[in-house]
Amino acid sequence: MMMGSTSEWGVDMVDERLHQAPRDRTEQSFEFPETVVQPLDARTSGSMHTGAASFSLRNKLERVVWQLTWLTLARWTPPPLHKWRCMLLRMFGARIGGNVRVYGSVEIWHPANLVMEDQAWLGPHVRCYNQGKITIGSRAVVSQYAYLCASSHDVSDPLFQLILKPIVIGEHAWIAADAFVGPGVTVGTGAVLGARGVAVRNLDAWTIYGGNPAKAIKRRTFSEA
């Protein structure tokens, strides 16, 4: 099962990080209140099929400013400038820990709905569709082209009401290349979702999953150093 390049995103890298020195606390995130904005009620705003908005005008304007800022100040920046990109995310409300890595090609819907704990990674071209809150635990890795989707629609509602379903990725977990994590999923501590795997249900801790829908393959263990 392919899980992305082991030189940058492989299990060897994750294993090594489990034994690193204590966390660097020099880049601690600011303390922000909960800021997740609820979608508009489709009964009053109108059906999406008629072009009705799912979020307020203020929310739209905030996201336009954010997207322009990221496009002009971050998207083109070379990979090593993680601190700069993390600073921009904090300015727009994201809660970012120390030594976090976020690449310029990442797409983040709304920074205020993002939490990344110490040494967490968002790899190249990850799409973080965080209409609902997304939390990425310490030393968790989300590899290139993965997609995190924290919202869905009520399929039993004729107006197709948007609903938010937060995602939690536990510490030391690995979401491999091109994988999909669906609305409301919790990825357990140390769990692995293999390349192009699709998680629509919670993943147990320290377990390797693959396929669509993702199924448990085996327990994740580490060889002796």
PDB file of C-alpha atoms in Angstrom:
ATOM      1  CA  MET A   1       0.000   0.000   0.000  1.00  0.00           C
ATOM      2  CA  MET A   2       1.527   3.271  -1.103  1.00  0.00           C
ATOM      3  CA  MET A   3       1.443   6.007   1.526  1.00  0.00           C
ATOM      4  CA  GLY A   4       3.409   8.802  -0.115  1.00  0.00           C
ATOM      5  CA  SER A   5       7.127   9.468  -0.185  1.00  0.00           C
ATOM      6  CA  THR A   6       8.778   7.870   2.842  1.00  0.00           C
ATOM      7  CA  SER A   7      11.635  10.364   2.653  1.00  0.00           C
ATOM      8  CA  GLU A   8       9.330  13.193   3.694  1.00  0.00           C
ATOM      9  CA  TRP A   9       6.015  11.703   4.751  1.00  0.00           C
ATOM     10  CA  GLY A  10       6.779   8.074   5.597  1.00  0.00           C
ATOM     11  CA  VAL A  11       6.457   6.041   8.772  1.00  0.00           C
ATOM     12  CA  ASP A  12      10.190   6.328   9.367  1.00  0.00           C
ATOM     13  CA  MET A  13       9.802  10.111   9.626  1.00  0.00           C
ATOM     14  CA  VAL A  14       6.827   9.806  11.960  1.00  0.00           C
ATOM     15  CA  ASP A  15       8.659   7.248  14.114  1.00  0.00           C
ATOM     16  CA  GLU A  16      11.669   9.534  14.417  1.00  0.00           C
ATOM     17  CA  ARG A  17       9.492  12.460  15.507  1.00  0.00           C
ATOM     18  CA  LEU A  18       7.975  10.396  18.303  1.00  0.00           C
ATOM     19  CA  HIS A  19      11.373  10.427  19.984  1.00  0.00           C
ATOM     20  CA  GLN A  20      12.350  14.039  19.420  1.00  0.00           C
ATOM     21  CA  ALA A  21      13.360  16.428  22.177  1.00  0.00           C
ATOM     22  CA  PRO A  22      10.643  18.208  24.198  1.00  0.00           C
ATOM     23  CA  ARG A  23       8.450  20.597  22.238  1.00  0.00           C
ATOM     24  CA  ASP A  24       9.696  24.046  21.392  1.00  0.00           C
ATOM     25  CA  ARG A  25       7.419  26.485  23.216  1.00  0.00           C
ATOM     26  CA  THR A  26       8.792  29.634  21.574  1.00  0.00           C
ATOM     27  CA  GLU A  27       5.922  29.836  19.046  1.00  0.00           C
ATOM     28  CA  GLN A  28       2.940  29.351  21.285  1.00  0.00           C
ATOM     29  CA  SER A  29      -0.435  30.131  19.772  1.00  0.00           C
ATOM     30  CA  PHE A  30      -2.597  32.964  20.987  1.00  0.00           C
ATOM     31  CA  GLU A  31      -5.693  32.101  22.975  1.00  0.00           C
ATOM     32  CA  PHE A  32      -8.720  32.709  20.782  1.00  0.00           C
ATOM     33  CA  PRO A  33     -12.332  32.123  21.804  1.00  0.00           C
ATOM     34  CA  GLU A  34     -14.425  29.643  19.885  1.00  0.00           C
ATOM     35  CA  THR A  35     -15.220  31.400  16.614  1.00  0.00           C
ATOM     36  CA  VAL A  36     -16.910  28.763  14.458  1.00  0.00           C
ATOM     37  CA  VAL A  37     -19.695  30.560  12.582  1.00  0.00           C
ATOM     38  CA  GLN A  38     -22.902  28.595  12.167  1.00  0.00           C
ATOM     39  CA  PRO A  39     -24.424  28.399   8.679  1.00  0.00           C
ATOM     40  CA  LEU A  40     -27.597  30.303   7.881  1.00  0.00           C
ATOM     41  CA  ASP A  41     -30.919  28.548   8.362  1.00  0.00           C
ATOM     42  CA  ALA A  42     -32.084  27.426   4.922  1.00  0.00           C
ATOM     43  CA  ARG A  43     -35.706  27.974   5.978  1.00  0.00           C
ATOM     44  CA  THR A  44     -35.095  31.716   6.124  1.00  0.00           C
ATOM     45  CA  SER A  45     -32.139  32.213   3.784  1.00  0.00           C
ATOM     46  CA  GLY A  46     -33.490  30.055   1.000  1.00  0.00           C
ATOM     47  CA  SER A  47     -32.458  26.878  -0.777  1.00  0.00           C
ATOM     48  CA  MET A  48     -28.944  26.519  -2.179  1.00  0.00           C
ATOM     49  CA  HIS A  49     -30.626  25.495  -5.437  1.00  0.00           C
ATOM     50  CA  THR A  50     -31.867  29.068  -5.791  1.00  0.00           C
ATOM     51  CA  GLY A  51     -28.399  30.485  -5.161  1.00  0.00           C
ATOM     52  CA  ALA A  52     -29.039  31.373  -1.513  1.00  0.00           C
ATOM     53  CA  ALA A  53     -26.039  31.973   0.712  1.00  0.00           C
ATOM     54  CA  SER A  54     -24.965  29.421   3.332  1.00  0.00           C
ATOM     55  CA  PHE A  55     -23.068  31.967   5.449  1.00  0.00           C
ATOM     56  CA  SER A  56     -23.403  35.631   6.379  1.00  0.00           C
ATOM     57  CA  LEU A  57     -22.061  38.495   4.289  1.00  0.00           C
ATOM     58  CA  ARG A  58     -19.500  39.247   7.015  1.00  0.00           C
ATOM     59  CA  ASN A  59     -18.199  35.692   6.829  1.00  0.00           C
ATOM     60  CA  LYS A  60     -17.889  35.974   3.058  1.00  0.00           C
ATOM     61  CA  LEU A  61     -15.955  39.245   3.289  1.00  0.00           C
ATOM     62  CA  GLU A  62     -13.587  37.795   5.909  1.00  0.00           C
ATOM     63  CA  ARG A  63     -12.852  34.856   3.624  1.00  0.00           C
ATOM     64  CA  VAL A  64     -12.271  37.084   0.604  1.00  0.00           C
ATOM     65  CA  VAL A  65      -9.717  39.126   2.565  1.00  0.00           C
ATOM     66  CA  TRP A  66      -8.106  35.914   3.806  1.00  0.00           C
ATOM     67  CA  GLN A  67      -7.862  34.377   0.339  1.00  0.00           C
ATOM     68  CA  LEU A  68      -6.337  37.527  -1.122  1.00  0.00           C
ATOM     69  CA  THR A  69      -3.847  37.713   1.737  1.00  0.00           C
ATOM     70  CA  TRP A  70      -2.768  34.088   1.321  1.00  0.00           C
ATOM     71  CA  LEU A  71      -2.529  34.449  -2.455  1.00  0.00           C
ATOM     72  CA  THR A  72      -0.350  37.557  -2.332  1.00  0.00           C
ATOM     73  CA  LEU A  73       1.742  36.891   0.781  1.00  0.00           C
ATOM     74  CA  ALA A  74       1.977  33.125   1.206  1.00  0.00           C
ATOM     75  CA  ARG A  75       1.068  30.920  -1.729  1.00  0.00           C
ATOM     76  CA  TRP A  76       4.224  31.700  -3.714  1.00  0.00           C
ATOM     77  CA  THR A  77       6.625  31.554  -0.761  1.00  0.00           C
ATOM     78  CA  PRO A  78       9.377  28.888  -0.682  1.00  0.00           C
ATOM     79  CA  PRO A  79       8.776  25.803   1.491  1.00  0.00           C
ATOM     80  CA  PRO A  80      11.101  26.742   4.396  1.00  0.00           C
ATOM     81  CA  LEU A  81       9.065  29.855   5.331  1.00  0.00           C
ATOM     82  CA  HIS A  82       6.703  27.979   7.643  1.00  0.00           C
ATOM     83  CA  LYS A  83       6.976  30.537  10.438  1.00  0.00           C
ATOM     84  CA  TRP A  84       5.843  33.314   8.101  1.00  0.00           C
ATOM     85  CA  ARG A  85       2.817  31.360   6.903  1.00  0.00           C
ATOM     86  CA  CYS A  86       1.913  30.362  10.465  1.00  0.00           C
ATOM     87  CA  MET A  87       2.054  34.016  11.474  1.00  0.00           C
ATOM     88  CA  LEU A  88      -0.469  34.868   8.752  1.00  0.00           C
ATOM     89  CA  LEU A  89      -2.755  32.081   9.903  1.00  0.00           C
ATOM     90  CA  ARG A  90      -2.628  33.363  13.484  1.00  0.00           C
ATOM     91  CA  MET A  91      -3.493  36.868  12.291  1.00  0.00           C
ATOM     92  CA  PHE A  92      -6.730  35.462  10.856  1.00  0.00           C
ATOM     93  CA  GLY A  93      -7.670  33.546  13.991  1.00  0.00           C
ATOM     94  CA  ALA A  94      -6.065  30.120  13.617  1.00  0.00           C
ATOM     95  CA  ARG A  95      -4.646  28.566  16.775  1.00  0.00           C
ATOM     96  CA  ILE A  96      -1.174  27.388  15.854  1.00  0.00           C
ATOM     97  CA  GLY A  97       1.347  25.716  18.157  1.00  0.00           C
ATOM     98  CA  GLY A  98       5.135  25.687  17.968  1.00  0.00           C
ATOM     99  CA  ASN A  99       7.167  24.342  15.046  1.00  0.00           C
ATOM    100  CA  VAL A 100       4.093  23.831  12.868  1.00  0.00           C
ATOM    101  CA  ARG A 101       4.603  23.293   9.129  1.00  0.00           C
ATOM    102  CA  VAL A 102       2.100  24.611   6.592  1.00  0.00           C
ATOM    103  CA  TYR A 103       3.015  24.741   2.900  1.00  0.00           C
ATOM    104  CA  GLY A 104       2.087  27.627   0.624  1.00  0.00           C
ATOM    105  CA  SER A 105      -0.006  25.466  -1.691  1.00  0.00           C
ATOM    106  CA  VAL A 106      -2.382  24.494   1.139  1.00  0.00           C
ATOM    107  CA  GLU A 107      -6.004  25.681   0.757  1.00  0.00           C
ATOM    108  CA  ILE A 108      -7.695  26.674   4.026  1.00  0.00           C
ATOM    109  CA  TRP A 109     -11.349  27.745   3.864  1.00  0.00           C
ATOM    110  CA  HIS A 110     -11.374  29.769   7.106  1.00  0.00           C
ATOM    111  CA  PRO A 111      -8.342  30.023   9.454  1.00  0.00           C
ATOM    112  CA  ALA A 112     -10.508  30.776  12.512  1.00  0.00           C
ATOM    113  CA  ASN A 113     -11.821  27.191  12.301  1.00  0.00           C
ATOM    114  CA  LEU A 114      -8.336  25.636  12.357  1.00  0.00           C
ATOM    115  CA  VAL A 115      -6.338  24.358  15.334  1.00  0.00           C
ATOM    116  CA  MET A 116      -2.852  22.895  14.839  1.00  0.00           C
ATOM    117  CA  GLU A 117      -0.950  21.735  17.886  1.00  0.00           C
ATOM    118  CA  ASP A 118       2.845  21.633  18.268  1.00  0.00           C
ATOM    119  CA  GLN A 119       4.797  20.153  15.327  1.00  0.00           C
ATOM    120  CA  ALA A 120       1.698  19.327  13.268  1.00  0.00           C
ATOM    121  CA  TRP A 121       2.049  19.317   9.455  1.00  0.00           C
ATOM    122  CA  LEU A 122      -0.187  20.306   6.534  1.00  0.00           C
ATOM    123  CA  GLY A 123       1.641  19.090   3.436  1.00  0.00           C
ATOM    124  CA  PRO A 124       1.688  20.485  -0.113  1.00  0.00           C
ATOM    125  CA  HIS A 125      -1.688  20.961  -1.799  1.00  0.00           C
ATOM    126  CA  VAL A 126      -3.724  19.786   1.195  1.00  0.00           C
ATOM    127  CA  ARG A 127      -7.299  21.073   1.026  1.00  0.00           C
ATOM    128  CA  CYS A 128      -8.658  21.986   4.431  1.00  0.00           C
ATOM    129  CA  TYR A 129     -12.377  22.599   3.875  1.00  0.00           C
ATOM    130  CA  ASN A 130     -13.006  23.715   7.439  1.00  0.00           C
ATOM    131  CA  GLN A 131     -16.483  25.178   7.409  1.00  0.00           C
ATOM    132  CA  GLY A 132     -16.644  23.197  10.635  1.00  0.00           C
ATOM    133  CA  LYS A 133     -13.719  23.142  13.051  1.00  0.00           C
ATOM    134  CA  ILE A 134     -10.667  21.025  12.201  1.00  0.00           C
ATOM    135  CA  THR A 135      -8.195  20.119  14.932  1.00  0.00           C
ATOM    136  CA  ILE A 136      -4.835  18.544  14.112  1.00  0.00           C
ATOM    137  CA  GLY A 137      -2.988  17.104  17.082  1.00  0.00           C
ATOM    138  CA  SER A 138       0.662  17.471  17.950  1.00  0.00           C
ATOM    139  CA  ARG A 139       3.092  15.757  15.548  1.00  0.00           C
ATOM    140  CA  ALA A 140       0.239  14.645  13.296  1.00  0.00           C
ATOM    141  CA  VAL A 141       1.002  14.691   9.547  1.00  0.00           C
ATOM    142  CA  VAL A 142      -1.463  15.420   6.748  1.00  0.00           C
ATOM    143  CA  SER A 143       0.333  14.551   3.512  1.00  0.00           C
ATOM    144  CA  GLN A 144       0.195  16.039   0.037  1.00  0.00           C
ATOM    145  CA  TYR A 145      -3.164  16.379  -1.741  1.00  0.00           C
ATOM    146  CA  ALA A 146      -5.175  15.068   1.219  1.00  0.00           C
ATOM    147  CA  TYR A 147      -8.684  16.492   1.639  1.00  0.00           C
ATOM    148  CA  LEU A 148     -10.272  17.282   5.018  1.00  0.00           C
ATOM    149  CA  CYS A 149     -14.001  18.091   4.819  1.00  0.00           C
ATOM    150  CA  ALA A 150     -15.742  19.216   8.030  1.00  0.00           C
ATOM    151  CA  SER A 151     -19.256  19.867   6.730  1.00  0.00           C
ATOM    152  CA  SER A 152     -22.080  18.143   4.899  1.00  0.00           C
ATOM    153  CA  HIS A 153     -25.749  18.618   3.996  1.00  0.00           C
ATOM    154  CA  ASP A 154     -28.922  17.212   5.486  1.00  0.00           C
ATOM    155  CA  VAL A 155     -30.035  14.898   2.680  1.00  0.00           C
ATOM    156  CA  SER A 156     -33.479  14.483   4.277  1.00  0.00           C
ATOM    157  CA  ASP A 157     -34.095  18.243   4.077  1.00  0.00           C
ATOM    158  CA  PRO A 158     -35.653  19.494   0.796  1.00  0.00           C
ATOM    159  CA  LEU A 159     -33.680  22.722   1.316  1.00  0.00           C
ATOM    160  CA  PHE A 160     -30.415  20.739   1.672  1.00  0.00           C
ATOM    161  CA  GLN A 161     -29.427  22.465   4.943  1.00  0.00           C
ATOM    162  CA  LEU A 162     -25.676  22.799   5.450  1.00  0.00           C
ATOM    163  CA  ILE A 163     -24.479  21.181   8.678  1.00  0.00           C
ATOM    164  CA  LEU A 164     -21.091  21.426  10.371  1.00  0.00           C
ATOM    165  CA  LYS A 165     -19.294  18.274  11.502  1.00  0.00           C
ATOM    166  CA  PRO A 166     -15.892  18.927  13.102  1.00  0.00           C
ATOM    167  CA  ILE A 167     -12.873  16.741  12.351  1.00  0.00           C
ATOM    168  CA  VAL A 168     -10.286  15.759  14.955  1.00  0.00           C
ATOM    169  CA  ILE A 169      -6.960  14.231  13.925  1.00  0.00           C
ATOM    170  CA  GLY A 170      -5.182  12.824  16.962  1.00  0.00           C
ATOM    171  CA  GLU A 171      -1.557  13.376  17.850  1.00  0.00           C
ATOM    172  CA  HIS A 172       1.027  11.258  15.987  1.00  0.00           C
ATOM    173  CA  ALA A 173      -1.606  10.315  13.367  1.00  0.00           C
ATOM    174  CA  TRP A 174      -0.776  10.242   9.665  1.00  0.00           C
ATOM    175  CA  ILE A 175      -3.164  11.053   6.805  1.00  0.00           C
ATOM    176  CA  ALA A 176      -1.253   9.823   3.756  1.00  0.00           C
ATOM    177  CA  ALA A 177      -1.148  11.206   0.220  1.00  0.00           C
ATOM    178  CA  ASP A 178      -4.458  11.953  -1.527  1.00  0.00           C
ATOM    179  CA  ALA A 179      -6.564  10.545   1.328  1.00  0.00           C
ATOM    180  CA  PHE A 180      -9.996  11.884   2.318  1.00  0.00           C
ATOM    181  CA  VAL A 181     -11.256  12.479   5.851  1.00  0.00           C
ATOM    182  CA  GLY A 182     -14.996  13.029   5.925  1.00  0.00           C
ATOM    183  CA  PRO A 183     -17.312  15.128   8.094  1.00  0.00           C
ATOM    184  CA  GLY A 184     -17.382  14.346  11.802  1.00  0.00           C
ATOM    185  CA  VAL A 185     -14.528  11.827  11.710  1.00  0.00           C
ATOM    186  CA  THR A 186     -12.122  11.442  14.617  1.00  0.00           C
ATOM    187  CA  VAL A 187      -8.762   9.938  13.702  1.00  0.00           C
ATOM    188  CA  GLY A 188      -7.385   8.263  16.798  1.00  0.00           C
ATOM    189  CA  THR A 189      -3.953   8.871  18.278  1.00  0.00           C
ATOM    190  CA  GLY A 190      -1.259   7.322  16.094  1.00  0.00           C
ATOM    191  CA  ALA A 191      -3.700   6.040  13.455  1.00  0.00           C
ATOM    192  CA  VAL A 192      -2.676   5.878   9.783  1.00  0.00           C
ATOM    193  CA  LEU A 193      -4.979   6.404   6.797  1.00  0.00           C
ATOM    194  CA  GLY A 194      -3.206   5.038   3.716  1.00  0.00           C
ATOM    195  CA  ALA A 195      -2.799   6.825   0.413  1.00  0.00           C
ATOM    196  CA  ARG A 196      -6.147   7.519  -1.300  1.00  0.00           C
ATOM    197  CA  GLY A 197      -7.982   6.002   1.637  1.00  0.00           C
ATOM    198  CA  VAL A 198     -11.443   7.359   2.501  1.00  0.00           C
ATOM    199  CA  ALA A 199     -12.369   7.718   6.169  1.00  0.00           C
ATOM    200  CA  VAL A 200     -16.103   8.169   6.727  1.00  0.00           C
ATOM    201  CA  ARG A 201     -16.092   6.709  10.256  1.00  0.00           C
ATOM    202  CA  ASN A 202     -13.808   7.141  13.248  1.00  0.00           C
ATOM    203  CA  LEU A 203     -10.393   5.472  13.052  1.00  0.00           C
ATOM    204  CA  ASP A 204      -9.095   3.594  16.081  1.00  0.00           C
ATOM    205  CA  ALA A 205      -5.835   4.629  17.713  1.00  0.00           C
ATOM    206  CA  TRP A 206      -2.563   3.026  16.556  1.00  0.00           C
ATOM    207  CA  THR A 207      -4.256   1.231  13.667  1.00  0.00           C
ATOM    208  CA  ILE A 208      -3.399   1.344   9.949  1.00  0.00           C
ATOM    209  CA  TYR A 209      -6.330   1.769   7.546  1.00  0.00           C
ATOM    210  CA  GLY A 210      -6.671   1.712   3.769  1.00  0.00           C
ATOM    211  CA  GLY A 211      -9.238   1.563   0.988  1.00  0.00           C
ATOM    212  CA  ASN A 212     -12.624   3.138   0.232  1.00  0.00           C
ATOM    213  CA  PRO A 213     -14.275   3.064   2.662  1.00  0.00           C
ATOM    214  CA  ALA A 214     -11.245   2.678   4.899  1.00  0.00           C
ATOM    215  CA  LYS A 215     -10.883  -0.656   6.685  1.00  0.00           C
ATOM    216  CA  ALA A 216      -8.454  -1.675   9.395  1.00  0.00           C
ATOM    217  CA  ILE A 217      -5.420  -3.516   8.026  1.00  0.00           C
ATOM    218  CA  LYS A 218      -3.230  -4.060  11.054  1.00  0.00           C
ATOM    219  CA  ARG A 219      -1.995  -2.517  14.255  1.00  0.00           C
ATOM    220  CA  ARG A 220       0.700   0.135  13.972  1.00  0.00           C
ATOM    221  CA  THR A 221       3.858  -0.897  15.782  1.00  0.00           C
ATOM    222  CA  PHE A 222       7.412   0.404  15.846  1.00  0.00           C
ATOM    223  CA  SER A 223      10.612  -1.551  15.491  1.00  0.00           C
ATOM    224  CA  GLU A 224      13.289  -1.280  18.154  1.00  0.00           C
ATOM    225  CA  ALA A 225      15.837   1.489  17.524  1.00  0.00           C
TER     226      ALA A 225
END
